[in-house]
CSV table of C-alpha atoms and ligand atoms in Angstrom, one decimal:
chain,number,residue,atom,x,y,z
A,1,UNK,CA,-38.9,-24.0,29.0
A,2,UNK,CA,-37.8,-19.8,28.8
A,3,UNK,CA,-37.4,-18.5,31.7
A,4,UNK,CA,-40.3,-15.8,30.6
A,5,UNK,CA,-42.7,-18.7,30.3
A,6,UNK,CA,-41.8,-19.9,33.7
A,7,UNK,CA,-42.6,-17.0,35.1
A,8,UNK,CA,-45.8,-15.9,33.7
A,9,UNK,CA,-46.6,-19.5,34.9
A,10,UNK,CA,-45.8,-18.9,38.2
A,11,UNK,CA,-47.8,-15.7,37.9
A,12,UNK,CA,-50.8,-17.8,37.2
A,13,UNK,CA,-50.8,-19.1,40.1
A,14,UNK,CA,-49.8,-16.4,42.9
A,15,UNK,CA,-52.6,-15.6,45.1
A,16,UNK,CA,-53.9,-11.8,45.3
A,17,UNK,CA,-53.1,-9.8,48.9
A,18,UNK,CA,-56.4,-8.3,49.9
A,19,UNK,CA,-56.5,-8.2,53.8
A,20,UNK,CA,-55.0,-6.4,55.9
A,21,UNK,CA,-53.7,-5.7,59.2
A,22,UNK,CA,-52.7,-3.8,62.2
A,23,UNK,CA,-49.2,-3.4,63.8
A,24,UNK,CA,-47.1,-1.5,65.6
A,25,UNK,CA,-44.7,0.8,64.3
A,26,UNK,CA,-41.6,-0.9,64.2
A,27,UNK,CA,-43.1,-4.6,63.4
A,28,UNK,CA,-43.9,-2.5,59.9
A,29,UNK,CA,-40.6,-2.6,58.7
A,30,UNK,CA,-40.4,-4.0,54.9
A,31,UNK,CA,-44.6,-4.0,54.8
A,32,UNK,CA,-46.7,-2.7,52.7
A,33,UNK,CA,-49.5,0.4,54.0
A,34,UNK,CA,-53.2,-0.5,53.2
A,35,UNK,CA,-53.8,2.8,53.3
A,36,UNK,CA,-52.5,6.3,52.0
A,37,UNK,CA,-51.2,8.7,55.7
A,38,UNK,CA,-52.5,11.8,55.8
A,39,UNK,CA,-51.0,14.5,58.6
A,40,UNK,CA,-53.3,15.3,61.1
A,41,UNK,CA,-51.5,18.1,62.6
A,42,UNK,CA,-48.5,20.0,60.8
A,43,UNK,CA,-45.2,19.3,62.1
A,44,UNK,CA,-43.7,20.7,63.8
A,45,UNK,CA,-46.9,22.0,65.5
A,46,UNK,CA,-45.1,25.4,66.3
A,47,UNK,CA,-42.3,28.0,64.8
A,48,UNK,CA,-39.2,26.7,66.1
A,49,UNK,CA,-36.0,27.9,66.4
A,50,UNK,CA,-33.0,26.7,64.0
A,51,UNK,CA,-30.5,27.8,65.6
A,52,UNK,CA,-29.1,28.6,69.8
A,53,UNK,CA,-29.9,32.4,70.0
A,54,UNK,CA,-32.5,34.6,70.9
A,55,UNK,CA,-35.6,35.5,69.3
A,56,UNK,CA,-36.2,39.0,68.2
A,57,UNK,CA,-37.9,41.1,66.7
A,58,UNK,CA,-36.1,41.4,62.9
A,59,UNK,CA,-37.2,45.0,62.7
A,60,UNK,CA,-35.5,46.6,66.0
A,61,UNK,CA,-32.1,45.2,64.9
A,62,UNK,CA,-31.8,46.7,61.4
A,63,UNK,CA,-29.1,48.1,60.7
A,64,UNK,CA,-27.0,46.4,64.0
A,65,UNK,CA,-23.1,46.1,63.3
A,66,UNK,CA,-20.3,44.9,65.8
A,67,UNK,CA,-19.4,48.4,65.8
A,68,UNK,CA,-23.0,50.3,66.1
A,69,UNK,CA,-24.5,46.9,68.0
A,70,UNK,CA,-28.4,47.6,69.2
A,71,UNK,CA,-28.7,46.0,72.9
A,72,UNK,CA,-32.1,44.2,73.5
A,73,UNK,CA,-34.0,43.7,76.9
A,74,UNK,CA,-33.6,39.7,77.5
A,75,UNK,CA,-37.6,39.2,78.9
A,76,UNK,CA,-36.3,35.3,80.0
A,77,UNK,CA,-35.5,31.9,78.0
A,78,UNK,CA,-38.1,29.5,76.1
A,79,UNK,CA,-36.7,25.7,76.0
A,80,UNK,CA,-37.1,23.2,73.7
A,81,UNK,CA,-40.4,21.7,75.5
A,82,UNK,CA,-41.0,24.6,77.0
A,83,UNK,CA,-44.1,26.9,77.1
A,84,UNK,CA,-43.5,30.4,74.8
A,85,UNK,CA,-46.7,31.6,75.8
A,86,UNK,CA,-45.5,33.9,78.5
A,87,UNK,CA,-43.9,36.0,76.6
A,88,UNK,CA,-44.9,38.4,73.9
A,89,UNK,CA,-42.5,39.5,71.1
A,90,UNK,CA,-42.5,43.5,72.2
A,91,UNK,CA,-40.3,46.1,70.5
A,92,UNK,CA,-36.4,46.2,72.2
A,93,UNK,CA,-37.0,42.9,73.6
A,94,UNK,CA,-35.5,39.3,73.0
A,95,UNK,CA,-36.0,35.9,74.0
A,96,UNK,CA,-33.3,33.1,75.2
A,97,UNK,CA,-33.4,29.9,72.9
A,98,UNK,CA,-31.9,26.9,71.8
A,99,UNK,CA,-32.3,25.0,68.4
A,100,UNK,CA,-35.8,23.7,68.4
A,101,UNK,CA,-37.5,25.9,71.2
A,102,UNK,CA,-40.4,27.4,70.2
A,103,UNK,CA,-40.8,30.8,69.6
A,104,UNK,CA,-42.9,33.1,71.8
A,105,UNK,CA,-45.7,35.3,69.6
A,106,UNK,CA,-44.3,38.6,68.4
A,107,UNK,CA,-40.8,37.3,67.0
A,108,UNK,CA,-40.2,37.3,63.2
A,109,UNK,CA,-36.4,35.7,63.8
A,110,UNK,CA,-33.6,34.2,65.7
A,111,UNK,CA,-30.2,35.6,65.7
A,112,UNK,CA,-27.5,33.2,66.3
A,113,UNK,CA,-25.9,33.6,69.9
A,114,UNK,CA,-22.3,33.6,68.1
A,115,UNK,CA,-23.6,37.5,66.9
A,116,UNK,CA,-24.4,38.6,70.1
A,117,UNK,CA,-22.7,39.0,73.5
A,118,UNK,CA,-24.6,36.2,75.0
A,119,UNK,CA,-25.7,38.4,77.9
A,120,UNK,CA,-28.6,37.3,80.1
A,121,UNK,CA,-30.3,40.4,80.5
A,122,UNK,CA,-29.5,43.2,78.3
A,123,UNK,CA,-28.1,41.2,74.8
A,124,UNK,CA,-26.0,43.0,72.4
A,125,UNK,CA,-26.7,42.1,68.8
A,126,UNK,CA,-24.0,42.9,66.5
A,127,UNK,CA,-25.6,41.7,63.1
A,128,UNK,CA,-28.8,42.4,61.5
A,129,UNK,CA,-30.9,39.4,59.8
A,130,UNK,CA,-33.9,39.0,57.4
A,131,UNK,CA,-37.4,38.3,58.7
A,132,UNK,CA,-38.3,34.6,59.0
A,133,UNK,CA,-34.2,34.3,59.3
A,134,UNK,CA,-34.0,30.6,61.3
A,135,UNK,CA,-37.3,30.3,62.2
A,136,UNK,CA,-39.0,27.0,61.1
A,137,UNK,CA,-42.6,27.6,60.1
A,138,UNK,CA,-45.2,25.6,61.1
A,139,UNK,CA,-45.8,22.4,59.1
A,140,UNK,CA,-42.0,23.1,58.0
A,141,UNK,CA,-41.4,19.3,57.9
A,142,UNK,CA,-44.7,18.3,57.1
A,143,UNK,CA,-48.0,20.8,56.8
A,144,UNK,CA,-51.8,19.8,58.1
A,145,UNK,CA,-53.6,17.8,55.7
A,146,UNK,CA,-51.1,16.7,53.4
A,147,UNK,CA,-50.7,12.7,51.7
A,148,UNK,CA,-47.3,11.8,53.4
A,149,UNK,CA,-47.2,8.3,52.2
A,150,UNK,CA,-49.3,6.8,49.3
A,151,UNK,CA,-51.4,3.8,49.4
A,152,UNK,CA,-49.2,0.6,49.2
A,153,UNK,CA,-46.0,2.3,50.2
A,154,UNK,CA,-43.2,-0.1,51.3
A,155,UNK,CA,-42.6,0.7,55.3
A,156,UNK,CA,-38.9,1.1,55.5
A,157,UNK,CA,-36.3,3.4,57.1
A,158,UNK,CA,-37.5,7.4,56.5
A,159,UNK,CA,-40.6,6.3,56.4
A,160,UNK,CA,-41.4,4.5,59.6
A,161,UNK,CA,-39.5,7.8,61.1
A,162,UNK,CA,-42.0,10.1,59.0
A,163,UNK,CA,-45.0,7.9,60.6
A,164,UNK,CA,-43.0,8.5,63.9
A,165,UNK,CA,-43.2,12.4,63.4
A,166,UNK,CA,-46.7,12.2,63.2
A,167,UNK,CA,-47.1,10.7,66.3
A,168,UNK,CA,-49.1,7.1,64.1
A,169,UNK,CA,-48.1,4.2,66.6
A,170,UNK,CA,-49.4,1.7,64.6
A,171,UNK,CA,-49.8,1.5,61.1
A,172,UNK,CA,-52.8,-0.9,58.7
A,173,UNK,CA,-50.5,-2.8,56.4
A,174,UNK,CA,-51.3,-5.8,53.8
A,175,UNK,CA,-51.0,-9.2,55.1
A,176,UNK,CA,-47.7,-10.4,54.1
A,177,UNK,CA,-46.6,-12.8,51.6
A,178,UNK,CA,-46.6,-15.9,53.8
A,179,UNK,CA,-43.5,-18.0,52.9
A,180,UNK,CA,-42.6,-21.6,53.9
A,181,UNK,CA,-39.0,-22.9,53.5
A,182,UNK,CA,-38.0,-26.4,53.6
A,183,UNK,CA,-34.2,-27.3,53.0
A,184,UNK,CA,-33.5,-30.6,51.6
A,185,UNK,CA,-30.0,-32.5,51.8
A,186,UNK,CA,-27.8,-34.2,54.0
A,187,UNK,CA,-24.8,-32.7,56.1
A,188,UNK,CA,-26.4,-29.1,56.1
A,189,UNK,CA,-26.6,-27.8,59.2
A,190,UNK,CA,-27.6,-24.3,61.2
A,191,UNK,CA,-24.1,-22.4,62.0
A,192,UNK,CA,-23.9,-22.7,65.9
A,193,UNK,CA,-22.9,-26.6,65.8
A,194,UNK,CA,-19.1,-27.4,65.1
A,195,UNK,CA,-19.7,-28.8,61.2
A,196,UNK,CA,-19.6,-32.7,61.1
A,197,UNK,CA,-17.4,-34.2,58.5
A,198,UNK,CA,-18.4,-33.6,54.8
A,199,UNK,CA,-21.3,-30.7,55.3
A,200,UNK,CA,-21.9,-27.5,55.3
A,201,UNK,CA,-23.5,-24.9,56.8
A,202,UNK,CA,-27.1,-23.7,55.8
A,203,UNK,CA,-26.0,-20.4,54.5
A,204,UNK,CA,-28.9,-20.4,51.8
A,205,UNK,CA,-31.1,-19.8,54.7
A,206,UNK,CA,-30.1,-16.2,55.6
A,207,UNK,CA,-30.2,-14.5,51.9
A,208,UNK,CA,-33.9,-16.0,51.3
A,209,UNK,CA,-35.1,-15.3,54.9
A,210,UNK,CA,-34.0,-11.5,54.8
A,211,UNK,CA,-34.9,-10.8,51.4
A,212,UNK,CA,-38.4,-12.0,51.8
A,213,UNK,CA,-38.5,-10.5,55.1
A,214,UNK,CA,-37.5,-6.7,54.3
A,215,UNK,CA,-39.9,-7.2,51.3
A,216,UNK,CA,-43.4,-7.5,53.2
A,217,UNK,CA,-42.9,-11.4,53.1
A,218,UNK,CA,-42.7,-13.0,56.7
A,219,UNK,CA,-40.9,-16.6,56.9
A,220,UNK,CA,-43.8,-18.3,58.8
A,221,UNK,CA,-41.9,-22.0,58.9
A,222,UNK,CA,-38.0,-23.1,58.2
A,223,UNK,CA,-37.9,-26.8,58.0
A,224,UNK,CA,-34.6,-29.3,57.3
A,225,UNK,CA,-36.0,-32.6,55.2
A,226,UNK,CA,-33.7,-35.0,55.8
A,227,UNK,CA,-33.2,-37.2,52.3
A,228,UNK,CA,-36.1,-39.1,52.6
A,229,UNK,CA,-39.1,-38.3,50.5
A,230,UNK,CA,-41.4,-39.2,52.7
A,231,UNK,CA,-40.0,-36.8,55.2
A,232,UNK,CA,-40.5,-34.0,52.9
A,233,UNK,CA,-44.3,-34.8,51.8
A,234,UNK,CA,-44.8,-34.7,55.4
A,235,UNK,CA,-43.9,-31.8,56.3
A,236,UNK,CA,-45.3,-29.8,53.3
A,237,UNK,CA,-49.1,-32.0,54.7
A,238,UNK,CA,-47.9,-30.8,58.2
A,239,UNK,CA,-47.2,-26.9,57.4
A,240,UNK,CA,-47.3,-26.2,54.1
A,241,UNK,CA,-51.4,-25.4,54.2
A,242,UNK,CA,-49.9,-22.2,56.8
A,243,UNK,CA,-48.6,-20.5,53.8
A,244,UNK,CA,-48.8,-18.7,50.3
A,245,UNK,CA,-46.4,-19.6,49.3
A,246,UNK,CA,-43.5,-22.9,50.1
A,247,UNK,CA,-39.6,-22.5,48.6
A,248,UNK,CA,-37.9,-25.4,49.2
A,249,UNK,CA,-33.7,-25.8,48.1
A,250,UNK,CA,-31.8,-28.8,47.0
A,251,UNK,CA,-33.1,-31.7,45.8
A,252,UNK,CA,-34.1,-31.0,42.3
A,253,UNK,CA,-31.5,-32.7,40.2
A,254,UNK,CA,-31.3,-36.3,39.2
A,255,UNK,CA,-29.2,-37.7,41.8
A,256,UNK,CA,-30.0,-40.4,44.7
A,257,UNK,CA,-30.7,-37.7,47.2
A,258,UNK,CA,-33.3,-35.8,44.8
A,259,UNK,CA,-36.3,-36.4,46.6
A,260,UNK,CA,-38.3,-33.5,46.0
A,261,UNK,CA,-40.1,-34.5,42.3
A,262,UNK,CA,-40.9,-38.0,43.8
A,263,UNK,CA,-42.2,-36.1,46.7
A,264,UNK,CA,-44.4,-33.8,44.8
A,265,UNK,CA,-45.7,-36.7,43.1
A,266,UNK,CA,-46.8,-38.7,46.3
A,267,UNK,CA,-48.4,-35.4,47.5
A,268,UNK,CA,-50.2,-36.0,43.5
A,269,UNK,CA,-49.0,-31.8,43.7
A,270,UNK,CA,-49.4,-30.7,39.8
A,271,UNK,CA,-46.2,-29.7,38.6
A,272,UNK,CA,-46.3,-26.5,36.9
A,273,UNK,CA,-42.4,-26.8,35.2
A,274,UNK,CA,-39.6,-28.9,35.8
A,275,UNK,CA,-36.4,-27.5,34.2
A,276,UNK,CA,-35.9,-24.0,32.9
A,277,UNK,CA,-33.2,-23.2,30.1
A,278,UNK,CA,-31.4,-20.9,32.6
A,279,UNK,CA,-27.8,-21.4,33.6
A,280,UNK,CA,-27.0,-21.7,36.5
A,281,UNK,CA,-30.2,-22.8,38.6
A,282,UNK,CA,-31.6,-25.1,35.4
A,283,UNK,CA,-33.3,-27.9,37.3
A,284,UNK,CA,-35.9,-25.5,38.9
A,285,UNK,CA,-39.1,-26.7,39.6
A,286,UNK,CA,-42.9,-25.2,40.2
A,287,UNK,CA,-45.6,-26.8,41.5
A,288,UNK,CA,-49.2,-26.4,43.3
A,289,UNK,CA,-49.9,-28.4,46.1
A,290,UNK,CA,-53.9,-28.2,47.1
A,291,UNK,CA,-53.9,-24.9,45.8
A,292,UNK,CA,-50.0,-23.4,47.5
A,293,UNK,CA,-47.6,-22.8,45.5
A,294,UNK,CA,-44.2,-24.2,45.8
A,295,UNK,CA,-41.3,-23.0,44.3
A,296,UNK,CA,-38.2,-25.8,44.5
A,297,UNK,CA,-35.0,-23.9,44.0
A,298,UNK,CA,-31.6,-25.4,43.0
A,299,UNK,CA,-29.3,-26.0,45.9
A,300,UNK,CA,-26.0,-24.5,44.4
A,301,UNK,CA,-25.9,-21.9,46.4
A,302,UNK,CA,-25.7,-18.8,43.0
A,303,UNK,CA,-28.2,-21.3,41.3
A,304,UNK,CA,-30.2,-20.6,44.2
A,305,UNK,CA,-30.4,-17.0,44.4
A,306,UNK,CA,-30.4,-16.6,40.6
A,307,UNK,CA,-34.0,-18.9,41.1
A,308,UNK,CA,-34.9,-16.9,43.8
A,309,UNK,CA,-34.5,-13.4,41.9
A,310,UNK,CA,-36.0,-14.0,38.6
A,311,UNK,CA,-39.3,-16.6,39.7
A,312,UNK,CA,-40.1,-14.6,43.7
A,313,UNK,CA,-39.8,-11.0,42.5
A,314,UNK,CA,-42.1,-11.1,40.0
A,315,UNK,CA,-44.4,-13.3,42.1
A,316,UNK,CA,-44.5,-11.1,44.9
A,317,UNK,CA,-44.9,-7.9,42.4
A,318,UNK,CA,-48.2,-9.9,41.5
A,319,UNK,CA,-49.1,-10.9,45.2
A,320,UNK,CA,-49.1,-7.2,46.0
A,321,UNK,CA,-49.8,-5.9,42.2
A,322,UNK,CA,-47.3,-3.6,42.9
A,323,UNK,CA,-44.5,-3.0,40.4
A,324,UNK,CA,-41.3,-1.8,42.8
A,325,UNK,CA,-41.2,-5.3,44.0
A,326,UNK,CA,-40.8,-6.5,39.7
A,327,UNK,CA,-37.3,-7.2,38.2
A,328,UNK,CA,-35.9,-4.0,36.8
A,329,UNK,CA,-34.3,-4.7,33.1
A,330,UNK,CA,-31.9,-2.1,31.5
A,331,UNK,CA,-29.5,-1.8,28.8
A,332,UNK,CA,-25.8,-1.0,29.9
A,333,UNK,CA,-22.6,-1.2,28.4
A,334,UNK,CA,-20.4,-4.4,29.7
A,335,UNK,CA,-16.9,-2.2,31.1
A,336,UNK,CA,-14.9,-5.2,32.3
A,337,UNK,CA,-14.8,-8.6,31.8
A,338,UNK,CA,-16.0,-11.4,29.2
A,339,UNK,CA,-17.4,-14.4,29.3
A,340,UNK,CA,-17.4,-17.5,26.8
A,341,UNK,CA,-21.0,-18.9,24.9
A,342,UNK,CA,-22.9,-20.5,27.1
A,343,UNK,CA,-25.4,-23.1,25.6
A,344,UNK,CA,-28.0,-22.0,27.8
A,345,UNK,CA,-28.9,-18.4,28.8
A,346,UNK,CA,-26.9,-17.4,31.3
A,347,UNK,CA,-27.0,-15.3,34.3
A,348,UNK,CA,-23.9,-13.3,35.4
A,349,UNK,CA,-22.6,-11.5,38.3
A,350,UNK,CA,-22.6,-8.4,37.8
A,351,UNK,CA,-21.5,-5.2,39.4
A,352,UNK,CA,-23.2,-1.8,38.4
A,353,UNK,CA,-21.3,1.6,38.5
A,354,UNK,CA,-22.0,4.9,36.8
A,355,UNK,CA,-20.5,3.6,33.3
A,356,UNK,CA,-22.5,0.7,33.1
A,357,UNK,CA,-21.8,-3.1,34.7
A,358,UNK,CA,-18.4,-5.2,35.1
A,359,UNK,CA,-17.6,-8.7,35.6
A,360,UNK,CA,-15.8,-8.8,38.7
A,361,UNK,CA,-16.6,-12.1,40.6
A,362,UNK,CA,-13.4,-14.5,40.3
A,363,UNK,CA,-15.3,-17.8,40.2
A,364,UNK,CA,-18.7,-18.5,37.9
A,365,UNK,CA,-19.7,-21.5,39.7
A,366,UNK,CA,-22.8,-22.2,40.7
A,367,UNK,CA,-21.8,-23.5,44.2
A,368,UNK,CA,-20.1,-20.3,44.8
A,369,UNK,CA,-21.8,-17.9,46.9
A,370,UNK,CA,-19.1,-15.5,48.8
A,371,UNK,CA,-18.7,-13.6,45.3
A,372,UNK,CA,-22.0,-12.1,45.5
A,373,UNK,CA,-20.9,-9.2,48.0
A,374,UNK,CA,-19.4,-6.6,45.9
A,375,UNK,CA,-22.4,-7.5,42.9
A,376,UNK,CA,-25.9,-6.2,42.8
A,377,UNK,CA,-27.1,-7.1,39.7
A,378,UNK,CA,-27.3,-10.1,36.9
A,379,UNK,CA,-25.7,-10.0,33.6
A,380,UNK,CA,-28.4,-11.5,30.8
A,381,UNK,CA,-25.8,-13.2,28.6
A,382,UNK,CA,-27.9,-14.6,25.7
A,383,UNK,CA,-27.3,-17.9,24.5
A,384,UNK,CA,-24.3,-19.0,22.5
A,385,UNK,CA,-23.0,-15.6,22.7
A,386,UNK,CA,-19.6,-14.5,24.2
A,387,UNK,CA,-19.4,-11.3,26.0
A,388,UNK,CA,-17.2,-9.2,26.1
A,389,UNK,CA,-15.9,-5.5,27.4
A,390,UNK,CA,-17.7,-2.9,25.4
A,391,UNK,CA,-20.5,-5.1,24.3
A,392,UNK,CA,-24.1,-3.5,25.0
A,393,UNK,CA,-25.8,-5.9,27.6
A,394,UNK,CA,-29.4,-6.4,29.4
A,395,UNK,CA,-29.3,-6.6,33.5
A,396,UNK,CA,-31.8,-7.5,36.1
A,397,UNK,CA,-31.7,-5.7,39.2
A,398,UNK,CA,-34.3,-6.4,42.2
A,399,UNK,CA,-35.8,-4.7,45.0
A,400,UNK,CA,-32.7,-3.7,47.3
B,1,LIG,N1,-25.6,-36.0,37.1
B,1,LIG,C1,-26.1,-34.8,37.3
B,1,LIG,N2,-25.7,-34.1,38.3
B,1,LIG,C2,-26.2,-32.8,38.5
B,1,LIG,C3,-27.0,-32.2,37.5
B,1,LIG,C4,-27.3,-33.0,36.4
B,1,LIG,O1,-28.0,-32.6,35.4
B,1,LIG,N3,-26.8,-34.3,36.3
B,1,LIG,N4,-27.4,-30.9,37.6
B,1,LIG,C5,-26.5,-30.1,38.4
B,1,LIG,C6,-27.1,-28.8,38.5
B,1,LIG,S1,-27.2,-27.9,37.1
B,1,LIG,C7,-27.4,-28.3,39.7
B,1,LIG,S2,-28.0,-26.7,39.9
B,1,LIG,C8,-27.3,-29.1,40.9
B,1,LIG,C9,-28.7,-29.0,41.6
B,1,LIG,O2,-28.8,-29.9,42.5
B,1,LIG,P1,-30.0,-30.0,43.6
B,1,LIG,O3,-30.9,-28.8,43.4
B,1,LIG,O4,-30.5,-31.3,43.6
B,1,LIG,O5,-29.2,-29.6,44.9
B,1,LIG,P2,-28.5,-30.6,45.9
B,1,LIG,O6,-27.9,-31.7,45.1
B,1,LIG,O7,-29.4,-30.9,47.0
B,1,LIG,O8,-27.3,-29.6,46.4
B,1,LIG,C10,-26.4,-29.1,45.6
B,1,LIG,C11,-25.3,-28.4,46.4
B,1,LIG,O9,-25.8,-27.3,47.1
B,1,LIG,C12,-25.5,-27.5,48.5
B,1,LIG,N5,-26.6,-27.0,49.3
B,1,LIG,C13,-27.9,-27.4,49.2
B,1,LIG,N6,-28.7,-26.8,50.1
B,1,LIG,C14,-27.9,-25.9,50.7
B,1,LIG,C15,-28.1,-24.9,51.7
B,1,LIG,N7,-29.3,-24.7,52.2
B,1,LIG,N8,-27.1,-24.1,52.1
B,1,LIG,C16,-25.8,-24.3,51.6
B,1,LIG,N9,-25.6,-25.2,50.6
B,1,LIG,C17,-26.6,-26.0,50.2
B,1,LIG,C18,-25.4,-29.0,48.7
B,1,LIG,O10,-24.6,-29.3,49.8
B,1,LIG,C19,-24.7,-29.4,47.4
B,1,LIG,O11,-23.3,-29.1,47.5
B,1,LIG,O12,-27.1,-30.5,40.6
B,1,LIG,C20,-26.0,-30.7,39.7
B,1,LIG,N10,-25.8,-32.1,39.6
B,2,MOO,O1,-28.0,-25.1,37.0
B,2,MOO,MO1,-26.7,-25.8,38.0
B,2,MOO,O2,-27.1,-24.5,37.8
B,2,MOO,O3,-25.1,-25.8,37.1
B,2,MOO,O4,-25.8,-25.1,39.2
């Protein structure tokens, strides 16, 4: 089956977000706002200084030089925090201030301390400046009444410190995508426990769990099936009604170990598609399970991710119908690197740069993963088809 048929299978299928909830500020990270965030108040709330100075008035000091300077009766200091309404901005006068106090009534600009003689009392000002010269206006940051974040934003970074600014301490966000993950296998193990002879460690677990998570997905079960299928059907009956959505690794392929399709079958789950002419990650596998979906990724750990990237973006762009979480394809010119016809449509690693995308990674197998670092994007190399430097190619690129 195409990968593109795969995929508007799985989209089919993928439940539509409507509830929401609330959470505190910083649990918001990577979700998604139910509602659009309007300011209440401007921010800052008052004119503040930009700079450690005084505040004057711009028009007494026109004209000042270092040699002709115009000396200015100090009334006192404003803080940051502190109250500027006792004092008034009256001609010859100045106020102390620091960067951020605010700035008494009467004052139309701060003069930086570095043009003055710093006194305490009687200030010499040896430069003149233009009205409004740093002074931040009220609502600088963000004025009264306007739309700071849209409906459906993605919380992350700037903006959980916008929502901060505004003084929100906790925000209405969709429900997340909620994500199962079973790992099937023998000798994979959790890093903390010396490695027994012959395994690995369960690095698969970290890339899925932190993309899903910084993606307004939460990881509401992990779960090891040992290589028993039995195992596996019972923990998808134990858990897997918890969830949207269940991703399982490993399993997939034809050998003793490959428990998961005579799993689904016990569990009578209806297999959506088994096998998708993609290379690497070809035995992936789709099914519905009493109405959740489960998505059975290879367990080579590229074939992995590259099952991960092109069947759970899409999926979760149509869980929240919002397209920044969809796979972004562009054309770009190849700048380094080839690769020989594949029979299958392949999937490259591939790192982007202002010229276009190069082939970097030393090894192209499946089972490798560390390559991925320095790449950020898949190559679409079409099948039979060599590629090679200079060639115009297609990449995907997902939701960083
Ligand atoms: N005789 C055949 N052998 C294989 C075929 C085939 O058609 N005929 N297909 C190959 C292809 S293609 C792939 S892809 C793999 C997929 O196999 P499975 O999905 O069944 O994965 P496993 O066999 O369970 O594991 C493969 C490999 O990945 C390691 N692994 C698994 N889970 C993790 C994890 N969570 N973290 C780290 N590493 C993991 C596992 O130890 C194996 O080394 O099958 C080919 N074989
Ligand atoms: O599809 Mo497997 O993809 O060779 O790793």
């Amino acid at each position: 089956m195409p990968v593109e048929s795969a995929q508007n299978i799985l989209k089919q299928h993928v439940p539509i977000q409507s509830r929401s909830e609330t959470v505190p500020l910083l649990a918001a990270q990577g979700r998604m706002l139910a509602q659009a965030v309007y300011a209440q108040a401007p921010v800052p709330s008052f004119a503040r200084a930009g700079m450690d100075g005084y505040a004057v008035r711009t028009a007494d000091i026109k004209g000042a030089t270092p040699e002709l300077p115009v000396t200015l009766a100090v009334l006192g200091h404003v803080y940051p925090g502190e109250d500027p309404s006792l004092f008034l901005g009256q001609p010859q006068t100045a106020v102390r201030v620091l960067t951020g106090s605010p700035i008494p009534t009467g004052f139309d600009g701060v003069i930086k301390q570095e043009w003055t003689n710093l006194d305490a009392k009687q200030v010499a000002i040896f430069h003149d400046i233009a009205p409004k010269t740093n002074v931040g206006a009220v609502g600088e940051d963000i004025p009264q009444g306007q739309q700071v974040l849209a409906k459906h934003s993605y919380l992350n970074y700037e903006s959980l410190g916008i929502l901060a600014s505004l003084g929100v301490t906790d925000v209405t966000v969709l429900r997340p995508l909620r994500v199962g993950l079973i790992f099937t296998g023998s000798g994979i193990q959790t890093p903390g426990t010396p490695l027994n002879p012959g395994s690995i460690y369960n690095s698969l677990m970290y890339p899925l769990v932190t993309y899903i998570q910084s993606h307004g997905g939460v990881v509401v079960f992990k779960e090891y099936s040992d290589t028993s299928s039995h195992n596996f059907a019972n923990i998808i009956r134990q858990y897997g009604s918890q969830v949207d959505l269940i991703i399982t690794t490993g399993g997939v392929s034809v050998g003793d170990q490959d428990i998961v399709p005579k799993a689904l079958a016990a569990l009578r789950a209806k297999i959506l598609f088994q096998g998708v002419a993609m290379k690497p990650g070809t035995p992936v596998l789709a099914s519905l399970w009493q109405g959740h979906l489960i998505l059975s990724l290879s367990g080579n750990l590229f074939a992995a991710l590259v099952n991960f990237h092109l069947f759970y973006w899409p999926l979760l762009a149509q869980f929240f119908d919002n397209d920044q979480f969809a796979l972004k394809q562009q054309t770009t010119t190849l700048t380094k690197g080839s690769m020989p016809p594949s029979k299958l449509r392949r999937f490259v690693r591939g790192q982007s740069n202002e010229e276009g995308v190069a082939i970097t990674a030393k090894s192209h197998h499946a089972s490798v993963l560390s390559d991925l670092i320095d790449n950020d994007c898949l190559i679409i190399q079409p099948q039979n088809t060599q590629l090679q430097s200079g060639d115009q190619v297609q990449i995907l690129t997902w939701p960083r």
